[in-house]
XYZ file of C-alpha atoms in Angstrom:
632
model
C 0.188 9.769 3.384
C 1.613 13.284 1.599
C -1.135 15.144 2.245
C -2.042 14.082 6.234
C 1.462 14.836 7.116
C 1.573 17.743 4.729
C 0.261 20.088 7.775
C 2.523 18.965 10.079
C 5.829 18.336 8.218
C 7.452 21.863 9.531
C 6.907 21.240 12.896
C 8.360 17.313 12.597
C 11.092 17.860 10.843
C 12.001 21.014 12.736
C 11.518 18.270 15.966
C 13.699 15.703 14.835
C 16.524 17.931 13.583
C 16.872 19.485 16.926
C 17.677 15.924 18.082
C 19.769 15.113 15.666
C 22.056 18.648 15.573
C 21.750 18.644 19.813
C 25.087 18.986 21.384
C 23.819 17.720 24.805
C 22.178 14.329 22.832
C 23.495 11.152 23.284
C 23.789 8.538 20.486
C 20.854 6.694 20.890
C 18.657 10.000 20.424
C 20.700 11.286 17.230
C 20.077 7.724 15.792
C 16.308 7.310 16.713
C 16.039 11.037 15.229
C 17.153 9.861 11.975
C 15.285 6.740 11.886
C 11.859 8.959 12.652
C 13.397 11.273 9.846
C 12.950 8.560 7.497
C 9.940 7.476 8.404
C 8.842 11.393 7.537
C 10.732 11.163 4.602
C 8.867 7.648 3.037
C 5.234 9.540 3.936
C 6.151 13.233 2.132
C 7.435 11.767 -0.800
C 7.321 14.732 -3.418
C 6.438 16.957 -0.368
C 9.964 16.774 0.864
C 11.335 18.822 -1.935
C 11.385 22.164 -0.218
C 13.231 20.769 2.583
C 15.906 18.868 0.183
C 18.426 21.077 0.420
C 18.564 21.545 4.228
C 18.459 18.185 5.176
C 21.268 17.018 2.820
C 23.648 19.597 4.590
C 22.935 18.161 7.622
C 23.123 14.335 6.550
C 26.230 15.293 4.634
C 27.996 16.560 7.947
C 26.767 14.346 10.184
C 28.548 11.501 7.136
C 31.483 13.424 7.106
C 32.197 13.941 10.898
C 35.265 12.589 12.549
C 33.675 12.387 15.970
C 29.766 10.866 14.705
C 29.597 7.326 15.333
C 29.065 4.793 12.665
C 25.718 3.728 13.554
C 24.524 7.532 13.280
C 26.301 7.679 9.985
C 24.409 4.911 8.829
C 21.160 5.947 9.587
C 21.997 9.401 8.261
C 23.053 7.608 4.334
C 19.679 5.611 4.652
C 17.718 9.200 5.210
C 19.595 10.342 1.955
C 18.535 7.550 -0.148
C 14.943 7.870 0.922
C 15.083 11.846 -0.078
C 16.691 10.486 -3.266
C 13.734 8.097 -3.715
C 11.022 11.031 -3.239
C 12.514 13.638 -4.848
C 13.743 11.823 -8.077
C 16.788 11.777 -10.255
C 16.046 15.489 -11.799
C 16.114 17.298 -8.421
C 18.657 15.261 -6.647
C 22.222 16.829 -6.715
C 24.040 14.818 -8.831
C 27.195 15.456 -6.067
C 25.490 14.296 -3.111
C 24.545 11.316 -5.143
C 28.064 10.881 -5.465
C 29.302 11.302 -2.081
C 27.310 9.335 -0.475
C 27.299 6.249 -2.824
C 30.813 6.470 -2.336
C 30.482 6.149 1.985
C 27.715 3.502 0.735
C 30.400 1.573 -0.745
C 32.149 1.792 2.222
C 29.557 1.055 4.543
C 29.043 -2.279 2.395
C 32.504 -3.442 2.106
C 33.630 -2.580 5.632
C 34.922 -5.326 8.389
C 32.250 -8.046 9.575
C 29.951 -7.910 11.689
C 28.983 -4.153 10.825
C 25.453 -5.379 10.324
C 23.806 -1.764 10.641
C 26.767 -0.150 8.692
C 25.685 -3.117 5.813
C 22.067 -2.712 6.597
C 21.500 1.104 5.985
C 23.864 0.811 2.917
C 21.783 -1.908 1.522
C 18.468 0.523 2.325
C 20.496 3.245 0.268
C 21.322 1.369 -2.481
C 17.503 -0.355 -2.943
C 16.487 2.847 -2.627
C 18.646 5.063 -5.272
C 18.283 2.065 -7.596
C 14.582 3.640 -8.209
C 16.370 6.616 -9.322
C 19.455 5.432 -11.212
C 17.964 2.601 -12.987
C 20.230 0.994 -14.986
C 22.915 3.544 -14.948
C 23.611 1.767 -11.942
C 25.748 -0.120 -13.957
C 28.957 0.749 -12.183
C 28.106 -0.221 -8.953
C 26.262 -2.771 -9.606
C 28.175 -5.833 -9.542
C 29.882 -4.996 -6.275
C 26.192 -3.982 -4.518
C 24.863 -7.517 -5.531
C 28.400 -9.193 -4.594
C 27.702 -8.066 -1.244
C 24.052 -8.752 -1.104
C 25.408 -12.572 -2.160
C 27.631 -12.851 0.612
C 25.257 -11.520 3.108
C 22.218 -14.085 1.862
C 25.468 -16.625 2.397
C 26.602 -15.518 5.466
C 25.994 -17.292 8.640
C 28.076 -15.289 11.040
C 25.591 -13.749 13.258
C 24.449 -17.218 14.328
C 26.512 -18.714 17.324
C 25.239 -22.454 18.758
C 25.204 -22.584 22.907
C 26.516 -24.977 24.384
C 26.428 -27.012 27.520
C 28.896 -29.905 29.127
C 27.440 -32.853 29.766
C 28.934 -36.376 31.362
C 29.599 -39.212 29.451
C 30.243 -42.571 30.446
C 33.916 -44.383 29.963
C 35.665 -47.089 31.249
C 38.820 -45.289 31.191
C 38.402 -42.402 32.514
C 35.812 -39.534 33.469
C 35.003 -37.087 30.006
C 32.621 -34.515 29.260
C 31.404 -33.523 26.065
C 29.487 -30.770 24.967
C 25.670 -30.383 23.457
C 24.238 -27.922 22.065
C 21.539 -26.480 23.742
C 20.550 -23.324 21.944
C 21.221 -20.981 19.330
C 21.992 -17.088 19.523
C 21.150 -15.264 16.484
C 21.758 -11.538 16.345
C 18.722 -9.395 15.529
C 20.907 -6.867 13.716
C 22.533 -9.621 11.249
C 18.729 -10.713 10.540
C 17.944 -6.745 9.683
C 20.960 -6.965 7.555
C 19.887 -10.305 5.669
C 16.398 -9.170 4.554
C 17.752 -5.379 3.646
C 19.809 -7.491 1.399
C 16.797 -9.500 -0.050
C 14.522 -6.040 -0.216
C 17.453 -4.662 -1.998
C 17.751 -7.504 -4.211
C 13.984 -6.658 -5.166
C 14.455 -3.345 -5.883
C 17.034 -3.596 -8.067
C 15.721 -6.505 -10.159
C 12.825 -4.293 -10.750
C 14.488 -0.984 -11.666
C 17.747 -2.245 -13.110
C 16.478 -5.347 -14.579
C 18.509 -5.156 -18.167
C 21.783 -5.497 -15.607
C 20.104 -8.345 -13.435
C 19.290 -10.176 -16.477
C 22.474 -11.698 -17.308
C 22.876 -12.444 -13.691
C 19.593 -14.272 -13.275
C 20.176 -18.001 -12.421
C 22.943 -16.785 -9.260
C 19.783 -14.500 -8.359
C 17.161 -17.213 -8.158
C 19.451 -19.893 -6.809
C 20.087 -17.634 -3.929
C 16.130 -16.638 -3.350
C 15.607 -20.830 -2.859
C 18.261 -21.083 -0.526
C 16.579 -18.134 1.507
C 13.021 -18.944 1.178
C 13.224 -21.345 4.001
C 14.661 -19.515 5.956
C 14.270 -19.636 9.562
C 13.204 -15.673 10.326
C 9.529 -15.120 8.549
C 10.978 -11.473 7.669
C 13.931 -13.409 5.088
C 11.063 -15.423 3.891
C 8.631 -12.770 3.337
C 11.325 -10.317 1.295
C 11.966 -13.497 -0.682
C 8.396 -13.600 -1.836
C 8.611 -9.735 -2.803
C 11.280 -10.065 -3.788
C 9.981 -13.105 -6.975
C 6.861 -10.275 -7.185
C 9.541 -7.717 -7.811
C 10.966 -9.729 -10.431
C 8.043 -10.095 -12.818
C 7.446 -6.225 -12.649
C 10.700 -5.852 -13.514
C 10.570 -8.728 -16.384
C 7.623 -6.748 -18.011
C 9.404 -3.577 -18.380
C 12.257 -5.266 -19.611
C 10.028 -6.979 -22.107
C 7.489 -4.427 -22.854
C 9.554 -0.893 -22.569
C 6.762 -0.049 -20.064
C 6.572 0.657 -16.407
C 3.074 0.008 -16.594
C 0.380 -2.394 -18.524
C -2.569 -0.975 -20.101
C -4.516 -4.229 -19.197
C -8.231 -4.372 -19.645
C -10.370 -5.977 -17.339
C -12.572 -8.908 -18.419
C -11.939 -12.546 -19.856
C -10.881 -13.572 -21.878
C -7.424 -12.154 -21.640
C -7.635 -9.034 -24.155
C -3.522 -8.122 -23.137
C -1.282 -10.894 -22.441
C 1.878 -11.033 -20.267
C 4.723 -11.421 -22.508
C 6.097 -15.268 -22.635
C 8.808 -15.193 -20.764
C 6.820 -12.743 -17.841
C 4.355 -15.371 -17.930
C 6.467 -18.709 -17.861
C 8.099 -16.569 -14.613
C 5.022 -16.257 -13.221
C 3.918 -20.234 -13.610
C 7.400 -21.922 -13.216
C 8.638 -19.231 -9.994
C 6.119 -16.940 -8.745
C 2.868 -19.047 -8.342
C 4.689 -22.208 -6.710
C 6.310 -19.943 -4.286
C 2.747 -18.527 -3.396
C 1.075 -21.896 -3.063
C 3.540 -23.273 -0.842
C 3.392 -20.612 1.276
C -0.522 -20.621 1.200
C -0.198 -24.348 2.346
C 2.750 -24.586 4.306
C 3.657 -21.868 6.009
C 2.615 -21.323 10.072
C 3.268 -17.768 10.348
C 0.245 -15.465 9.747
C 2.478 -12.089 8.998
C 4.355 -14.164 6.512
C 0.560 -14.912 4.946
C -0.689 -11.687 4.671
C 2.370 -10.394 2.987
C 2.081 -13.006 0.251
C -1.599 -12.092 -0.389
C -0.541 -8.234 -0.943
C 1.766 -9.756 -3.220
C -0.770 -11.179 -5.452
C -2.873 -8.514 -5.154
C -0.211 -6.230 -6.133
C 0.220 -8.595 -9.166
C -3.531 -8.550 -10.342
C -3.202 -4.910 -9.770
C -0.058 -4.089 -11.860
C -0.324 -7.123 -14.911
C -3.959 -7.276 -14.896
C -6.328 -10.406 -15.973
C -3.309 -12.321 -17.450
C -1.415 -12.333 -14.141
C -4.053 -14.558 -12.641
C -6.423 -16.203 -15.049
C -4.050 -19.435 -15.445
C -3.883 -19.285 -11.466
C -7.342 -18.369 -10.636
C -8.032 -21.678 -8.871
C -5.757 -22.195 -6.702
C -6.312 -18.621 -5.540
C -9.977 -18.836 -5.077
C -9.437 -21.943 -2.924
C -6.971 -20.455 -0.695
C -9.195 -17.595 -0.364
C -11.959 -19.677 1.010
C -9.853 -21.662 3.320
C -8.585 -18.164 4.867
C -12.382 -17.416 4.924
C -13.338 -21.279 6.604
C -10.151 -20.457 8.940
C -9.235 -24.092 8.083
C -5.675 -22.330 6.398
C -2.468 -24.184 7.682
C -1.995 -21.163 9.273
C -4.727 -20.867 11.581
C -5.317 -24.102 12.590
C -1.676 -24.596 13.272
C -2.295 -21.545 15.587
C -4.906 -23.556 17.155
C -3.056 -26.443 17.833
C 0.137 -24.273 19.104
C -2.671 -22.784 21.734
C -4.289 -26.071 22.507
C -0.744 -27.695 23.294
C 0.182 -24.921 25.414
C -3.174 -25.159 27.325
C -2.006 -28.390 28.727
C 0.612 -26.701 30.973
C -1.565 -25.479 34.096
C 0.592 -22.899 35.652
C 1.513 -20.773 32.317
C 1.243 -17.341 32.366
C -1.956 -16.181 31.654
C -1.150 -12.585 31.122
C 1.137 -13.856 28.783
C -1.176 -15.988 27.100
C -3.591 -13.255 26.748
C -0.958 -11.163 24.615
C -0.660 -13.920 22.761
C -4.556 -13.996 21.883
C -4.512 -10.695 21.110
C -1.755 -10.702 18.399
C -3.460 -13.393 16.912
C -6.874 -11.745 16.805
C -4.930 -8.811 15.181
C -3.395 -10.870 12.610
C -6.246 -12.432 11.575
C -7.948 -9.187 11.346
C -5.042 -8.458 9.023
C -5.536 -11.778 7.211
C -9.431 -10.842 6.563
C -8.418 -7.596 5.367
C -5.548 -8.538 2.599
C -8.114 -10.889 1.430
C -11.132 -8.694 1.120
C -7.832 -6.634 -0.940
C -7.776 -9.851 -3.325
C -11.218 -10.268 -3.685
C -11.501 -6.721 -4.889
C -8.437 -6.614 -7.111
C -9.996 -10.198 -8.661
C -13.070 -8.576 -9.205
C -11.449 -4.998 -11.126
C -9.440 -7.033 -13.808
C -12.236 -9.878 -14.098
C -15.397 -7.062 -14.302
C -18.494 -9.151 -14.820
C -16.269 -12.158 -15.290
C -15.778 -12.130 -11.865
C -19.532 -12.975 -10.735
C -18.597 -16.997 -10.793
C -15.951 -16.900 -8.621
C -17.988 -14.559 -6.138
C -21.054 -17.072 -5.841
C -18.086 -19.631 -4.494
C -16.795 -16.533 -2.163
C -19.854 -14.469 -1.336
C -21.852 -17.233 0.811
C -17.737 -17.432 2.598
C -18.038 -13.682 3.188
C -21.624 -13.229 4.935
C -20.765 -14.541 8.111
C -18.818 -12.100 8.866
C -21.532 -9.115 8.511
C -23.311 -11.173 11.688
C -23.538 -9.160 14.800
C -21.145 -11.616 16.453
C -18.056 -10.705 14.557
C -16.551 -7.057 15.671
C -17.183 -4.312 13.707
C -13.897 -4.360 11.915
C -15.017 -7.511 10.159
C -18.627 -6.416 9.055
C -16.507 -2.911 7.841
C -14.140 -4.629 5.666
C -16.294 -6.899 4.137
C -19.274 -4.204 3.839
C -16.236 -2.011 1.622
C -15.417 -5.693 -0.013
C -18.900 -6.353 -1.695
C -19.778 -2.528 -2.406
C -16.143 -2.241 -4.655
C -16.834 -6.063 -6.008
C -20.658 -5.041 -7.237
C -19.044 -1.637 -8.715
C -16.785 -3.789 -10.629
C -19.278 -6.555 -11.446
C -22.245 -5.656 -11.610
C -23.637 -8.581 -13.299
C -23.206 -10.244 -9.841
C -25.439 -6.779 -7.802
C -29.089 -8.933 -8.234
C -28.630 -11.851 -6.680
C -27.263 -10.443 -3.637
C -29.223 -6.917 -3.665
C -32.028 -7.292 -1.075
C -29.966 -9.195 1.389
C -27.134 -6.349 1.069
C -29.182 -3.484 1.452
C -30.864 -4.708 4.289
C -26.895 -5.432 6.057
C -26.332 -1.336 4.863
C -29.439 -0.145 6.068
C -28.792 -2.231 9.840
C -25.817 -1.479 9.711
C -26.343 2.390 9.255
C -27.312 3.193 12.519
C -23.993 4.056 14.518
C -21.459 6.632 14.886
C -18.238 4.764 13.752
C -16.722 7.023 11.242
C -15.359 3.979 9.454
C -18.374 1.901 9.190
C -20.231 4.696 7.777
C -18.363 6.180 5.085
C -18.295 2.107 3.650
C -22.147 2.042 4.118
C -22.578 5.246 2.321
C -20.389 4.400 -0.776
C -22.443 1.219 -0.831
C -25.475 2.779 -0.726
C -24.018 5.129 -3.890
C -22.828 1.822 -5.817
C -26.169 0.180 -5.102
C -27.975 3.327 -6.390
C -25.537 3.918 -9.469
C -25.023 0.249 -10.515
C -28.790 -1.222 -10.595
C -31.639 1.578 -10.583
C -34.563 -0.730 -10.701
C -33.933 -2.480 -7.896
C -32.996 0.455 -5.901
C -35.375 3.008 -6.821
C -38.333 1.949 -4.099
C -35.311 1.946 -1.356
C -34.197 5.668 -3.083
C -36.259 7.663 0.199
C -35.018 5.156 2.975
C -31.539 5.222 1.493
C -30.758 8.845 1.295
C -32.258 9.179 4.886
C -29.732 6.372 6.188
C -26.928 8.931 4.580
C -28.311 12.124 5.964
C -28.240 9.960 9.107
C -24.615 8.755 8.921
C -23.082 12.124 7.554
C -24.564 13.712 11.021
C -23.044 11.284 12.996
C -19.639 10.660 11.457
C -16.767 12.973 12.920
C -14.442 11.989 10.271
C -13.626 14.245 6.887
C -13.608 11.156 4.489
C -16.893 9.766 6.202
C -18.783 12.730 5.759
C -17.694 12.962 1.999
C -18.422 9.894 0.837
C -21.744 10.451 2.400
C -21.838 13.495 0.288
C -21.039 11.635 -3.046
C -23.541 9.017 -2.009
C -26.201 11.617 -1.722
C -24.613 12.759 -5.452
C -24.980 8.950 -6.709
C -28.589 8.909 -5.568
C -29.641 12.328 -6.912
C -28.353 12.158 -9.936
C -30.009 8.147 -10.723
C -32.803 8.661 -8.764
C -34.069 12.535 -8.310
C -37.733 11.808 -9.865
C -38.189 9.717 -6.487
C -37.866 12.858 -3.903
C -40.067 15.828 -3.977
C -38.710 19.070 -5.678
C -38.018 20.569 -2.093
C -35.998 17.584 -1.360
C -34.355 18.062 -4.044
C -33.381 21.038 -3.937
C -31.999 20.876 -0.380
C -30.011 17.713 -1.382
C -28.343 19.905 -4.309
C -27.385 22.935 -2.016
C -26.051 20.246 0.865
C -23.674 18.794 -2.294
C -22.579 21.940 -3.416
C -22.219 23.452 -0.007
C -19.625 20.860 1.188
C -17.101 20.799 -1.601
C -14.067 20.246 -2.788
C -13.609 17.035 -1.069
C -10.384 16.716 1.627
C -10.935 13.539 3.005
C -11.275 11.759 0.265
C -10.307 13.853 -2.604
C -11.177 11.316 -5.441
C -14.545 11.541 -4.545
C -14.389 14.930 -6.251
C -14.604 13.024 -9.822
C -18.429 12.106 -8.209
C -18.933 15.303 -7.647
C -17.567 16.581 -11.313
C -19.458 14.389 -13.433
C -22.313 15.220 -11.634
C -21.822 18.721 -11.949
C -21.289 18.512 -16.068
C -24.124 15.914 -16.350
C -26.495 19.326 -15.126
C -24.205 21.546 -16.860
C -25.925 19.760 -20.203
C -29.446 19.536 -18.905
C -29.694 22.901 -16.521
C -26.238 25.241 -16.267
C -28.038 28.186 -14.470
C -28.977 25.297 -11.416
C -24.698 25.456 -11.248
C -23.920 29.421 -11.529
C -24.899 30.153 -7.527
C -22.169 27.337 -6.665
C -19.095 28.213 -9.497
C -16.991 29.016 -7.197
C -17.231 25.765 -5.620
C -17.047 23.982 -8.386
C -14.049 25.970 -9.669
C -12.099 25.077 -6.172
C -12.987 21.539 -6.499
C -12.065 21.440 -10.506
C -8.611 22.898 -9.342
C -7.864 20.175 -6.949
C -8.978 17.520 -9.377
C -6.140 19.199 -11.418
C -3.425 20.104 -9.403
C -3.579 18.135 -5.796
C -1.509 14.696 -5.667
C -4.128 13.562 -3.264
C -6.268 12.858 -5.949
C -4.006 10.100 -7.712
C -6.711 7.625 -8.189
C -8.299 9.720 -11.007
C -7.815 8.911 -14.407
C -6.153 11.044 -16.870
C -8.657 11.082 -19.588
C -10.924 12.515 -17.007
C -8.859 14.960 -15.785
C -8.636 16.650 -19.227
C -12.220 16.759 -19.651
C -12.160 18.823 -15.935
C -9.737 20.938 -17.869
C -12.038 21.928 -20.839
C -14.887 22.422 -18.349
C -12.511 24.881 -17.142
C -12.125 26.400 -20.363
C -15.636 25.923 -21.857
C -18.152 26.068 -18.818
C -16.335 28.185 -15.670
C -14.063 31.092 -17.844
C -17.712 31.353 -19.825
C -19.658 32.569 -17.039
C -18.957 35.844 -16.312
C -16.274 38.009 -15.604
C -16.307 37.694 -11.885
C -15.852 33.992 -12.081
C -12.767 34.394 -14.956
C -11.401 37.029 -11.986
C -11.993 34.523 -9.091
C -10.460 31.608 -10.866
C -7.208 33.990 -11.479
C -7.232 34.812 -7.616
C -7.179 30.639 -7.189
C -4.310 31.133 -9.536
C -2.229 33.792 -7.993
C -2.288 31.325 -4.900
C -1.154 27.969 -6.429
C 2.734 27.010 -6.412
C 4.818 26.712 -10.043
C 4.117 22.900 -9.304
C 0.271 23.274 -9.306
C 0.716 25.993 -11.948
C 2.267 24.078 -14.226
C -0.215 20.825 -13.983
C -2.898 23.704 -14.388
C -1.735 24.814 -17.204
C -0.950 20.984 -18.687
C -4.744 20.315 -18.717
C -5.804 23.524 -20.066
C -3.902 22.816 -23.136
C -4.543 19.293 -23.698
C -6.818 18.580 -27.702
């Protein structure tokens, strides 16, 4: 989110600080302020540097006021830890660290029933544990004392009562019954900020949770049946939080170098992996059968795909089949948690004089969770498929036939989108599986090419460009028909990413596929690539575009000199723009020595135009420039 709210980030903060420093504000405001200043915060990450300074004076006064009230304070010591978060340990003033760990202390030991005070300290301290790591260490026994007592704690729940007559032969009594419970939604807040924080800091300060393990997990069971989905969600992060923070312990890494395929070619360490099957995986399954909420669901599927993601093949081999068939039962919609949704609706639908505006609501949110569901497990499917490769192309004949209904004309286009985006990133990843299904697919892309959703397009069109790159024979008599279905969709997309990965399908098709168009085709298809780069909307299409562009460079390097300067712009943001995080490093340093070898080699006026890119570029972007220029 850094770079869509790069634009605007003057103009917001400058908006919510003149509600939070506003004389003639009330409370409520100030607080709400800070709470969007968060939010701001969490999407800028590194982009929030420049304004560090600023916005630590004010959070700083607002903590050390007499006459602010606590609730403001609180809000104002979450802010900080969130600017602590993006702007990392290096940049942060190591006094305002201390200052306001010290009113975080506070904040968490203070009287009961403080829940926001406890809350927004808890946020604090999850979030500077990402920073401090384990030189937490002196804090850390009273932050997870308090977290304890909080999972404990039962004080914001209060039974109602009613009186009610019993019958005596001595004399008339009453007695009361309960007939309700009040639970206060701030106490909740406070109970999973203690869980999230009990994440966090298992997976950043995990040498100092070690020895303090077995209180750790006790506490998650008592919460994971909890009777608020958001405790038992955070308890299922929490257990994924856990095993990241097991494998750096184990493995001195933040981050495995898996490699995709089976069988396993990097294994978990033991003990990550006897986590995973004795804790992590029993937790999943029982939510997967058990569990009636649908948000709780979808949170647990981002958790395993965030595990396939992270730990690779070896997270989910030994697991494989009980994922698979929970996949296909969220596919059927014969899940516990849909057809208990059906049964809640058909129960209800007994009582004729209900609300029906109410019940309509009610529709909806379901229709947008399980939009939600199909999504998180199109995000499975896809993660399966990049640490299985061609491995995967079992599993997807069991999936695939699960999957096509929804690219029918009944479902709405939301569906056919993300499971359009589903199969082209599983055939890029396993292409072993791209036959079977290839003249069914590219008859779905080539119907479903035809409108102006924005969305819809830019997944046919990077289809289209997998289909092309990924099996040539089968695509080359569909090469003509294809690339008009692009031109097609780039004209009527409004949207920046769209359009570009219309672009970089044209690039896929050209560069697989050029003997199939005449030359004057050709040419025009070149010029329209060249002519609409460096990629904004999505930037990592730009590594399309470069490998392209040195693939010529070996076969025909005058074609390139009438477009350097493009090229030039768009090697530069391969280099130095954080929106293009999904590229590798290796490539990235062979951008750099096309720098070097290819663009400072062709003339002086190019060497003089890439110094005027130069002059323009922050000591940031400088510096990453100059990183990749040196690399062997």
């Amino acid at each position: 989110m850094q770079d869509e709210i790069k634009p605007y980030l003057n103009d917001c903060i400058a908006a919510v600080v003149l509600f939070i420093q506003g004389a003639d504000y009330k409370k409520g405001t100030r607080y709400w302020a800070l709470n969007a200043l968060g939010s701001i915060v969490l999407c800028a990450e590194k982009k929030i540097l420049p304004f560090q300074e600023d916005l630590l004076k004010l959070i700083f006064n607002i903590i050390q006021s007499e006459t602010m009230e606590q609730e403001v304070k609180g809000q104002a010591l979450s802010c900080a830890g969130h600017i602590a978060a993006s702007c990392g340990k290096e940049q942060f003033p190591k006094e305002a660290l201390e200052v306001f760990t010290k009113f975080g202390m506070e904040c968490l030991c203070g009287e009961k029933k403080q829940y926001e005070l406890r809350e927004t300290a808890l946020s604090y301290f999850s979030e500077i544990s990402k920073i401090l790591k384990n030189d937490m260490a002196p804090i850390f026994d009273k932050v997870l004392e308090q977290i304890v007592a909080t999972c404990k704690s039962e004080e914001g729940i209060k039974s109602t009562t009613d009186k009610k007559d019993k019958f005596s032969l001595d004399s008339d009594s009453e007695e009361e019954e309960i007939v309700g419970i009040d639970v206060n939604t701030n106490f909740i807040d406070e109970k999973s900020s203690a869980i999230h924080c009990l994440g966090n800091m298992a997976m950043n300060c995990i040498d100092l949770m070690l020895p303090r393990m077995d209180l750790v997990l006790s506490e998650l069971r008592e919460m994971s049946t909890y009777f608020h989905e958001n405790i038992r969600y955070h308890v299922c992060l929490s257990y994924t939080q856990i095993a990241f923070g097991l494998l750096r312990h184990y493995t001195g890494q933040d981050k495995l170098n898996w490699k995709k395929g089976l069988p396993v070619m990097v294994p978990l360490p033991d003990k990550v992996q006897e986590f995973l099957r004795q804790v992590v995986y029993p937790h999943y399954f029982k939510i997967f059968n058990d569990e009636s909420n649908k948000e709780v669901i979808e949170k647990t599927l981002e958790c395993v795909r965030d595990l396939a993601d992270e730990l690779g093949p070896g997270a989910v081999a030994e697991h494989v089949e009980g994922i698979m068939s929970t996949l296909i039962d969220l596919l059927d919609k014969k899940a516990f948690c849909q057809m208990g949704g059906k049964d809640a609706v058909a129960a209800m639908a007994e009582d004729d004089d209900e609300d029906e505006e109410e019940d309509e609501d009610e529709d909806d949110e379901d229709l947008d969770h399980d939009e939600i569901i199909l999504g998180n497990v199109t995000d499975v499917i896809i993660s399966l498929s990049k640490v299985f490769g061609d491995s995967f192309a079992e599993a997807l004949a069991k999936l695939g036939p699960k999957m096509v209904p929804y690219l029918s004309d009944e479902h709405p286009k939301s569906d056919r989108l993300m499971v359009i985006g589903c199969f082209a990133e599983v055939f890029n990843n396993c292409p072993a599986a791209l036959p079977v299904y290839f003249n069914d697919y590219i008859a779905i892309l080539l119907n479903n090419s035809k409108t102006k959703d924005s969305g819809l397009n830019r997944n046919c069109a990077y289809s289209f460009g997998v289909l092309a790159e990924k099996n040539g024979e089968l695509f080359k008599p569909k090469a003509k028909e294809a690339a008009q279905a692009v031109h097609m969709m780039h004209q009527n997309s409004d949207e920046d990413a769209a359009k570009d990965n219309c672009i970089a399908a044209l690039c896929r098709i050209l560069a697989s596929h050029h003997t199939e168009f005449e030359a004057a085709d050709n040419d025009a298809m070149f010029n329209q690539i060249f002519t609409s780069i460096p990629f904004s909307g999505d930037a990592n299409e730009n590594e399309t575009i470069l490998k392209f562009t040195m693939n010529v460079n070996t076969q025909s390097p005058d074609k390139l000199l009438p477009h350097m300067e493009k090229i030039t712009l768009t090697c530069l943001k391969v280099l130095t723009d954080d929106s293009c995080d999904e590229i590798e490093e290796s490539f990235k340093n062979l951008v750099g020595k096309f720098i070097k070898n290819v663009v400072m080699n062709s003339g002086e006026a190019q060497v003089q135009q890439l110094q005027a890119f130069e002059g323009q570029m922050s000591a940031a972007e400088k510096d990453q420039l100059a990183k990749y220029l040196n690399s062997q």
